[in-house]
Short mmCIF file of C-alpha atoms in Angstrom, two decimals:
data_model
loop_
_atom_site.label_atom_id
_atom_site.label_comp_id
_atom_site.label_asym_id
_atom_site.label_seq_id
_atom_site.Cartn_x
_atom_site.Cartn_y
_atom_site.Cartn_z
CA MET Q 334 113.34 204.10 125.45
CA LYS Q 335 111.90 202.19 128.40
CA LYS Q 336 108.48 202.07 126.75
CA THR Q 337 109.95 199.84 124.07
CA TYR Q 338 110.38 196.94 126.51
CA LEU Q 339 106.79 195.80 126.18
CA LEU Q 340 106.92 196.15 122.42
CA SER Q 341 109.88 193.79 122.30
CA ILE Q 342 107.59 191.18 123.85
CA LEU Q 343 104.55 191.90 121.71
CA VAL Q 344 105.96 192.58 118.27
CA VAL Q 345 107.99 190.32 116.02
CA LEU Q 346 109.04 191.80 112.70
CA LEU Q 347 110.70 189.87 109.94
CA ILE Q 348 112.80 192.22 107.82
CA LEU Q 349 114.32 190.70 104.73
CA GLY Q 350 116.23 192.61 102.09
CA GLY Q 351 114.80 195.98 103.09
CA GLY Q 352 111.22 194.70 102.96
CA ALA Q 353 108.67 193.41 105.42
CA TYR Q 354 106.79 190.21 104.70
CA TYR Q 355 103.44 188.83 105.77
CA TYR Q 356 102.83 185.08 105.69
CA TYR Q 357 99.30 183.74 105.37
CA GLN Q 358 98.82 180.04 106.05
CA TYR Q 359 96.70 178.25 103.47
CA GLY Q 360 96.59 174.56 104.20
CA SER Q 361 100.14 173.29 103.77
CA ASN Q 362 101.06 176.25 101.56
CA SER Q 363 101.85 179.84 102.44
CA VAL Q 364 101.41 183.03 100.50
CA GLU Q 365 104.20 185.59 100.70
CA ILE Q 366 103.32 189.23 100.18
CA ALA Q 367 106.14 191.78 100.15
CA VAL Q 368 105.49 195.36 101.26
CA ASP Q 369 108.27 197.94 101.31
CA ASP Q 370 108.94 198.85 104.93
CA SER Q 371 109.46 202.50 103.95
CA GLN Q 372 105.75 202.63 103.15
CA ILE Q 373 104.46 200.77 106.19
CA THR Q 374 104.23 201.67 109.87
CA PHE Q 375 103.89 198.56 112.02
CA GLN Q 376 101.66 198.60 115.06
CA GLN Q 377 101.35 196.19 118.02
CA ASP Q 378 99.56 193.63 115.94
CA LEU Q 379 101.51 191.98 113.13
CA ILE Q 380 98.67 192.36 110.68
CA GLN Q 381 97.59 195.88 111.50
CA TRP Q 382 99.35 198.57 109.50
CA GLN Q 383 98.63 202.10 108.40
CA ARG Q 384 99.65 203.92 105.27
CA PRO Q 385 101.64 207.16 105.56
CA VAL Q 386 99.68 210.40 105.81
CA THR Q 387 100.83 211.35 102.31
CA LEU Q 388 101.84 208.97 99.54
CA THR Q 389 104.20 210.03 96.80
CA ALA Q 390 103.22 209.40 93.20
CA GLU Q 391 105.83 206.63 93.09
CA GLN Q 392 104.37 204.93 96.17
CA LYS Q 393 100.86 205.13 94.75
CA LYS Q 394 102.09 203.53 91.54
CA ILE Q 395 103.74 200.68 93.48
CA PHE Q 396 100.48 199.87 95.23
CA ALA Q 397 98.45 200.25 92.03
CA ASP Q 398 100.81 197.99 90.07
CA ARG Q 399 100.56 195.31 92.75
CA ILE Q 400 96.78 195.53 92.68
CA ASP Q 401 96.83 195.17 88.89
CA ALA Q 402 99.10 192.12 89.14
CA ALA Q 403 96.79 190.54 91.70
CA GLN Q 404 93.72 191.29 89.60
CA GLN Q 405 95.34 189.65 86.57
CA LYS Q 406 95.80 186.48 88.61
CA ILE Q 407 92.17 186.65 89.70
CA VAL Q 408 90.98 186.97 86.10
CA LYS Q 409 93.10 183.95 85.16
CA GLY Q 410 91.90 182.00 88.18
CA GLU Q 411 95.46 181.61 89.49
CA ASP Q 412 96.05 181.29 93.25
CA LEU Q 413 92.81 183.09 94.05
CA TYR Q 414 93.34 183.09 97.81
CA GLY Q 415 96.78 184.67 97.60
CA ALA Q 416 95.71 187.05 94.86
CA TYR Q 417 92.77 188.38 96.88
CA LEU Q 418 95.06 188.84 99.88
CA ALA Q 419 97.64 190.70 97.82
CA SER Q 420 94.95 192.90 96.32
CA ALA Q 421 93.50 193.66 99.76
CA VAL Q 422 96.85 194.53 101.34
CA ASN Q 423 97.73 196.96 98.58
CA LYS Q 424 94.26 198.52 98.50
CA LEU Q 425 94.79 199.26 102.17
CA GLY Q 426 98.01 200.97 101.17
CA LEU Q 427 95.94 203.32 99.04
CA GLY Q 428 93.41 203.82 101.82
CA ASP Q 429 90.66 201.88 100.03
CA LEU Q 430 89.02 200.23 103.06
CA SER Q 431 85.89 199.07 101.25
CA GLY Q 432 87.89 197.54 98.41
CA ALA Q 433 90.26 195.81 100.84
CA LEU Q 434 87.34 194.47 102.87
CA ALA Q 435 85.67 193.04 99.76
CA ASP Q 436 88.88 191.24 98.77
CA TYR Q 437 89.50 189.90 102.27
CA GLN Q 438 85.94 188.57 102.37
CA LYS Q 439 86.47 186.81 99.03
CA ALA Q 440 89.65 185.24 100.42
CA ALA Q 441 87.74 184.16 103.53
CA ALA Q 442 85.10 182.51 101.36
CA ILE Q 443 87.87 180.42 99.77
CA ASN Q 444 89.56 179.48 103.03
CA PRO Q 445 87.58 180.45 106.13
CA LYS Q 446 89.65 178.35 108.52
CA THR Q 447 92.67 180.65 108.87
CA TYR Q 448 92.79 182.94 111.88
CA ILE Q 449 94.73 185.62 110.04
CA ILE Q 450 92.04 186.41 107.48
CA TRP Q 451 89.49 187.11 110.21
CA ASN Q 452 91.99 189.30 112.02
CA ASN Q 453 92.52 191.30 108.84
CA ILE Q 454 88.77 191.64 108.26
CA GLY Q 455 88.31 192.73 111.87
CA ASN Q 456 91.05 195.33 111.52
CA VAL Q 457 89.43 196.85 108.44
CA TYR Q 458 86.08 197.06 110.22
CA ARG Q 459 87.81 198.61 113.23
CA ASP Q 460 89.56 201.21 111.08
CA ALA Q 461 86.18 202.00 109.50
CA HIS Q 462 84.76 202.44 113.04
CA ASP Q 463 82.40 199.50 112.57
CA TYR Q 464 83.22 198.03 115.96
CA SER Q 465 80.37 195.52 116.09
CA ASN Q 466 81.51 193.77 112.92
CA ALA Q 467 85.13 194.05 114.05
CA GLU Q 468 84.23 192.21 117.26
CA GLN Q 469 82.38 189.48 115.37
CA SER Q 470 85.32 189.02 112.98
CA TYR Q 471 87.83 188.61 115.81
CA LEU Q 472 85.49 186.16 117.54
CA LYS Q 473 85.25 184.18 114.30
CA GLY Q 474 89.04 184.06 114.16
CA ILE Q 475 89.13 182.73 117.72
CA GLU Q 476 86.50 180.14 116.84
CA VAL Q 477 88.45 178.74 113.89
CA ALA Q 478 91.89 178.93 115.54
CA PRO Q 479 91.70 179.26 119.34
CA ASP Q 480 95.39 178.47 119.85
CA PHE Q 481 96.65 181.61 118.10
CA PRO Q 482 96.79 184.82 120.20
CA GLU Q 483 96.33 187.45 117.48
CA ASN Q 484 92.54 187.66 117.52
CA TYR Q 485 92.42 187.66 121.32
CA LEU Q 486 94.85 190.59 121.34
CA SER Q 487 92.89 192.53 118.74
CA LEU Q 488 89.62 191.86 120.55
CA LEU Q 489 91.02 192.99 123.90
CA ASP Q 490 92.36 196.17 122.31
CA LEU Q 491 88.94 196.76 120.79
CA TYR Q 492 87.26 196.33 124.17
CA ARG Q 493 89.81 198.53 125.88
CA TYR Q 494 89.89 201.46 123.50
CA GLN Q 495 86.59 201.31 121.59
CA SER Q 496 84.01 200.14 124.10
CA ASN Q 497 82.26 201.41 127.21
CA LEU Q 498 83.50 198.61 129.46
CA ASP Q 499 84.73 199.78 132.85
CA ASN Q 500 87.98 198.46 134.31
CA LYS Q 501 86.33 195.61 136.21
CA GLN Q 502 84.47 194.42 133.13
CA LEU Q 503 87.59 194.80 131.02
CA GLU Q 504 89.71 192.85 133.46
CA ARG Q 505 87.22 189.99 133.37
CA LYS Q 506 87.73 189.88 129.60
CA TYR Q 507 91.51 189.74 130.04
CA LEU Q 508 91.26 186.90 132.56
CA GLU Q 509 88.68 185.03 130.47
CA TYR Q 510 90.87 185.08 127.37
CA MET Q 511 94.07 184.32 129.28
CA ASP Q 512 92.31 181.23 130.59
CA LYS Q 513 91.56 180.20 127.00
CA ASN Q 514 94.92 181.20 125.52
CA ASP Q 515 97.67 181.23 128.13
CA THR Q 516 100.39 182.66 125.91
CA MET Q 517 103.12 185.18 126.55
CA GLU Q 518 101.40 187.65 124.24
CA LEU Q 519 98.23 187.72 126.35
CA LYS Q 520 100.25 187.97 129.55
CA ALA Q 521 102.04 190.97 128.05
CA THR Q 522 98.88 192.84 127.13
CA TYR Q 523 97.34 192.10 130.56
CA SER Q 524 100.57 193.30 132.17
CA LYS Q 525 100.23 196.57 130.26
CA PHE Q 526 96.67 196.90 131.58
CA LEU Q 527 97.95 196.38 135.14
CA GLU Q 528 100.79 198.84 134.58
CA ASP Q 529 98.47 201.52 133.22
CA ASN Q 530 96.35 201.11 136.35
CA LYS Q 531 99.43 201.41 138.62
CA ARG Q 532 99.04 197.80 139.78
CA TYR Q 533 102.75 197.14 139.57
CA ASP Q 534 102.92 194.46 142.28
CA GLU Q 535 100.46 192.25 140.39
CA ALA Q 536 102.29 192.67 137.10
CA ILE Q 537 105.65 191.96 138.74
CA LEU Q 538 104.32 188.84 140.47
CA MET Q 539 102.86 187.52 137.21
CA TRP Q 540 106.22 187.78 135.43
CA GLU Q 541 108.15 186.41 138.42
CA ASN Q 542 105.89 183.35 138.33
CA TYR Q 543 106.39 183.10 134.57
CA LEU Q 544 110.16 183.04 135.04
CA LYS Q 545 109.87 180.11 137.43
CA ILE Q 546 108.74 178.07 134.43
CA LYS Q 547 110.43 179.88 131.54
CA LYS Q 548 113.78 180.80 133.02
CA ASP Q 549 116.16 183.48 131.80
CA ASN Q 550 113.93 185.12 129.18
CA PRO Q 551 115.84 188.37 128.47
CA ASP Q 552 112.75 190.31 127.36
CA VAL Q 553 110.85 189.43 130.52
CA LEU Q 554 113.86 190.15 132.75
CA GLN Q 555 114.23 193.55 131.09
CA TYR Q 556 110.54 194.30 131.41
CA LEU Q 557 110.58 193.27 135.09
CA GLU Q 558 113.40 195.75 135.67
CA TYR Q 559 111.30 198.43 133.99
CA LEU Q 560 108.21 197.60 136.10
CA ARG Q 561 110.20 197.74 139.32
CA GLY Q 562 111.53 201.12 138.27
CA GLU Q 563 108.02 202.38 137.53
CA LYS Q 564 106.83 201.12 140.91
CA SER Q 565 109.69 202.92 142.64
CA ASN Q 566 109.00 206.12 140.72
CA SER Q 567 105.31 206.00 141.70
CA PHE Q 568 106.29 206.52 145.35
CA GLN Q 569 108.31 209.64 144.63
#
């Protein structure tokens, strides 16, 4: 239960009518794509998701029907950006990484200035174990939208879990990106790095300083309680 404290800081899920929704910004418009939450497992990153190990025939048909609907829009030239996104999301549901990547890239060609499309492309490359292209995609997302934390978070996770960086090199990355994007999300992922390395005092001090500016945040107060408990347990 206590391990969920950090997730409450990192993850925001919007559940409407039994479904989960992604929103992709396209200029002043947004594209809404509905995905049944029974078919999706959400990870730390809002965009990253994995299909179940086994899909039922009904689930496969749902994904296939949505792909067909998106492809019909593409043929008609209707809302191409949203249609390519919808096609990509549902191809991922069927485990078609190459097909999803191709559709995401077509969406990026239409509107390359949205951070979310580069995060999605990076995630597909990451899941295909193409870490070099994943890194470049996240960096592109940071370039086009440096104020949004998602690509920083994905890039730091990539460096932490899929690179040969040692802890000192990795920490320099955390501090570099926190300097560029001083958001709660980056503080949270750096705090997890400190926690995993048993550096509880530094993590506690960071959140205590945060609360001097942003007072009475219940998630942070709860996480501070958890960190203090972990510190106490480490001495036993």
